[in-house]
Amino acid sequence: MSAEETLILVKPDGVARGLTGEILRRIEAKGYRLVDIRFVEADRELLAEHYAEHEGKPFFEPLIEFMSSGPTVAIRAAGERVIEGFRSLAGTTDPTTAAPGTIRGDLGRDWGLKVQQNLVHGSDSPESAARELALWFA
Ligand code: IDP
Ligand code: MG
């Protein structure tokens, strides 16, 4: 059986703040394997597909705008239970209350904007991972 895979994104705030290396370090230190990495200037079409589940929510437009504000680093990572494991490494969505020790808890904060800039994305299920990996590594 081949190892589970997930899509991880270092969002534009993480790239702009120079935290790509620190985030990659945490993924590798946990023991997951980096299978593929690419720098992506995501366009609206890709982002609307990626975040289709959030269409219509008040933070949807700000989210698309934020995610297209600069380059993103897309990572294909592999390992047993990597989907669940990376979500745990990332921490909860709101960086103010994300647990210390997590990426969002240690490196993120609220900037008083319409959308939370929280450094990373990680697929939330095997179905999402397959769908998102196909989008970002087309
Ligand atoms: P996740 O990234 O932790 O899986 P989702 O609910 O999938 O969180 O939301 C996608 C992204 O949209 C979040 O990472 C965050 O950037 C933003 N977001 C989600 N919920 C809110 C909110 O209530 N206010 C502002 N931004 C939000
Ligand atoms: Mg999500």
CSV table of N, CA, C and O and ligand atoms in Angstrom, one decimal, residues 11 50-51 53-54 57-60 62-63 66-67 87 90-95 104 113-124, ligand 1:
chain,number,residue,atom,x,y,z
A,11,LYS,N,0.8,29.7,2.6
A,11,LYS,CA,0.0,30.8,2.0
A,11,LYS,C,0.9,32.1,1.8
A,11,LYS,O,2.0,32.2,2.3
A,50,HIS,N,-10.4,25.6,-5.4
A,50,HIS,CA,-9.8,25.1,-4.2
A,50,HIS,C,-10.7,25.3,-3.0
A,50,HIS,O,-10.9,24.5,-2.2
A,51,TYR,N,-11.3,26.5,-2.9
A,51,TYR,CA,-12.1,26.9,-1.8
A,51,TYR,C,-13.6,26.9,-2.1
A,51,TYR,O,-14.4,27.6,-1.5
A,53,GLU,N,-16.0,25.1,-1.3
A,53,GLU,CA,-16.9,24.8,-0.1
A,53,GLU,C,-17.2,26.1,0.7
A,53,GLU,O,-18.2,26.1,1.4
A,54,HIS,N,-16.4,27.1,0.5
A,54,HIS,CA,-16.6,28.4,1.2
A,54,HIS,C,-17.4,29.5,0.4
A,54,HIS,O,-17.5,30.6,0.9
A,57,LYS,N,-19.7,32.5,1.7
A,57,LYS,CA,-19.5,32.9,3.1
A,57,LYS,C,-18.8,34.4,3.1
A,57,LYS,O,-18.2,34.8,2.1
A,58,PRO,N,-19.0,35.1,4.2
A,58,PRO,CA,-18.5,36.5,4.2
A,58,PRO,C,-17.0,36.7,4.0
A,58,PRO,O,-16.6,37.7,3.5
A,59,PHE,N,-16.3,35.6,4.3
A,59,PHE,CA,-14.8,35.8,4.1
A,59,PHE,C,-14.3,35.2,2.8
A,59,PHE,O,-13.1,35.2,2.6
A,60,PHE,N,-15.3,34.8,1.9
A,60,PHE,CA,-14.8,34.1,0.7
A,60,PHE,C,-14.1,35.1,-0.2
A,60,PHE,O,-12.9,34.8,-0.6
A,62,PRO,N,-12.6,38.1,0.5
A,62,PRO,CA,-11.3,38.4,1.1
A,62,PRO,C,-10.3,37.3,1.0
A,62,PRO,O,-9.1,37.5,0.8
A,63,LEU,N,-10.8,36.1,1.2
A,63,LEU,CA,-9.9,34.9,1.1
A,63,LEU,C,-9.3,34.7,-0.3
A,63,LEU,O,-8.0,34.5,-0.4
A,66,PHE,N,-6.8,37.6,-0.7
A,66,PHE,CA,-5.5,37.3,0.1
A,66,PHE,C,-4.7,36.2,-0.6
A,66,PHE,O,-3.5,36.4,-0.8
A,67,MET,N,-5.3,35.1,-1.0
A,67,MET,CA,-4.6,34.0,-1.6
A,67,MET,C,-4.0,34.3,-3.0
A,67,MET,O,-3.1,33.6,-3.4
A,87,ARG,N,-2.7,18.5,9.9
A,87,ARG,CA,-3.7,19.4,10.4
A,87,ARG,C,-3.4,19.7,11.9
A,87,ARG,O,-3.6,20.8,12.4
A,90,ALA,N,-0.5,22.1,12.1
A,90,ALA,CA,-0.9,23.4,11.7
A,90,ALA,C,-1.6,24.2,12.8
A,90,ALA,O,-1.4,25.4,13.0
A,91,GLY,N,-2.4,23.5,13.5
A,91,GLY,CA,-3.2,24.1,14.6
A,91,GLY,C,-4.6,24.6,14.0
A,91,GLY,O,-4.8,24.5,12.8
A,92,THR,N,-5.4,25.1,14.9
A,92,THR,CA,-6.8,25.5,14.5
A,92,THR,C,-6.8,26.7,13.7
A,92,THR,O,-5.8,27.5,13.6
A,93,THR,N,-7.9,27.0,13.0
A,93,THR,CA,-8.0,28.1,12.0
A,93,THR,C,-7.6,29.5,12.5
A,93,THR,O,-7.0,30.2,11.9
A,94,ASP,N,-8.1,29.8,13.7
A,94,ASP,CA,-7.9,31.1,14.3
A,94,ASP,C,-6.5,31.1,15.0
A,94,ASP,O,-6.3,30.5,16.0
A,95,PRO,N,-5.6,31.9,14.4
A,95,PRO,CA,-4.2,31.9,15.0
A,95,PRO,C,-4.1,32.4,16.4
A,95,PRO,O,-3.1,32.1,17.1
A,104,ARG,N,0.4,27.6,13.4
A,104,ARG,CA,-0.4,28.8,13.5
A,104,ARG,C,-0.3,29.4,14.9
A,104,ARG,O,-0.3,30.7,15.1
A,113,LEU,N,-7.9,41.8,9.9
A,113,LEU,CA,-8.4,41.8,8.6
A,113,LEU,C,-9.7,41.0,8.4
A,113,LEU,O,-10.1,40.3,9.3
A,114,LYS,N,-10.3,41.1,7.2
A,114,LYS,CA,-11.5,40.4,7.0
A,114,LYS,C,-11.4,38.9,6.9
A,114,LYS,O,-12.3,38.1,7.0
A,115,VAL,N,-10.1,38.5,6.6
A,115,VAL,CA,-9.9,37.0,6.5
A,115,VAL,C,-8.7,36.7,7.4
A,115,VAL,O,-7.7,37.6,7.5
A,116,GLN,N,-8.7,35.6,8.1
A,116,GLN,CA,-7.5,35.2,8.9
A,116,GLN,C,-6.4,34.8,8.0
A,116,GLN,O,-6.5,33.9,7.2
A,117,GLN,N,-5.2,35.5,8.2
A,117,GLN,CA,-4.0,35.1,7.5
A,117,GLN,C,-3.3,34.1,8.4
A,117,GLN,O,-2.7,34.6,9.4
A,118,ASN,N,-3.4,32.9,8.1
A,118,ASN,CA,-2.9,31.8,9.1
A,118,ASN,C,-1.9,30.9,8.5
A,118,ASN,O,-1.8,29.7,8.9
A,119,LEU,N,-1.1,31.4,7.6
A,119,LEU,CA,0.2,30.8,7.1
A,119,LEU,C,0.1,29.5,6.3
A,119,LEU,O,0.9,29.4,5.4
A,120,VAL,N,-0.8,28.6,6.6
A,120,VAL,CA,-0.8,27.3,5.9
A,120,VAL,C,-2.2,26.8,5.6
A,120,VAL,O,-3.2,27.2,6.3
A,121,HIS,N,-2.2,25.9,4.6
A,121,HIS,CA,-3.4,25.1,4.4
A,121,HIS,C,-3.0,23.7,4.4
A,121,HIS,O,-1.9,23.3,4.0
A,122,GLY,N,-3.9,22.8,4.9
A,122,GLY,CA,-3.7,21.4,4.8
A,122,GLY,C,-5.0,20.7,4.5
A,122,GLY,O,-6.1,21.1,5.0
A,123,SER,N,-5.0,19.8,3.5
A,123,SER,CA,-6.2,19.1,3.2
A,123,SER,C,-6.9,18.4,4.4
A,123,SER,O,-6.2,18.0,5.3
A,124,ASP,N,-8.2,18.3,4.4
A,124,ASP,CA,-8.9,17.9,5.6
A,124,ASP,C,-9.5,16.4,5.5
A,124,ASP,O,-10.1,16.0,6.5
B,1,IDP,P1,-8.8,25.6,7.6
B,1,IDP,O1,-7.8,26.4,6.8
B,1,IDP,O2,-8.3,25.6,9.1
B,1,IDP,O3,-9.2,24.3,7.1
B,1,IDP,P2,-11.3,26.6,6.6
B,1,IDP,O4,-12.6,26.6,7.5
B,1,IDP,O5,-11.2,25.6,5.5
B,1,IDP,O6,-10.1,26.6,7.7
B,1,IDP,O7,-11.2,28.1,6.0
B,1,IDP,C1,-10.3,28.4,5.0
B,1,IDP,C2,-9.6,29.6,5.3
B,1,IDP,O8,-10.5,30.7,5.3
B,1,IDP,C3,-8.9,29.6,6.7
B,1,IDP,O9,-7.7,29.0,6.7
B,1,IDP,C4,-8.8,31.1,7.0
B,1,IDP,O10,-7.7,31.7,6.2
B,1,IDP,C5,-10.1,31.6,6.4
B,1,IDP,N1,-11.2,31.6,7.4
B,1,IDP,C6,-12.0,30.6,7.8
B,1,IDP,N2,-12.9,30.9,8.6
B,1,IDP,C7,-12.8,32.3,8.8
B,1,IDP,C8,-13.5,33.2,9.6
B,1,IDP,O11,-14.5,32.9,10.3
B,1,IDP,N3,-13.1,34.5,9.6
B,1,IDP,C9,-12.0,34.9,8.8
B,1,IDP,N4,-11.3,34.0,8.0
B,1,IDP,C10,-11.7,32.7,8.0
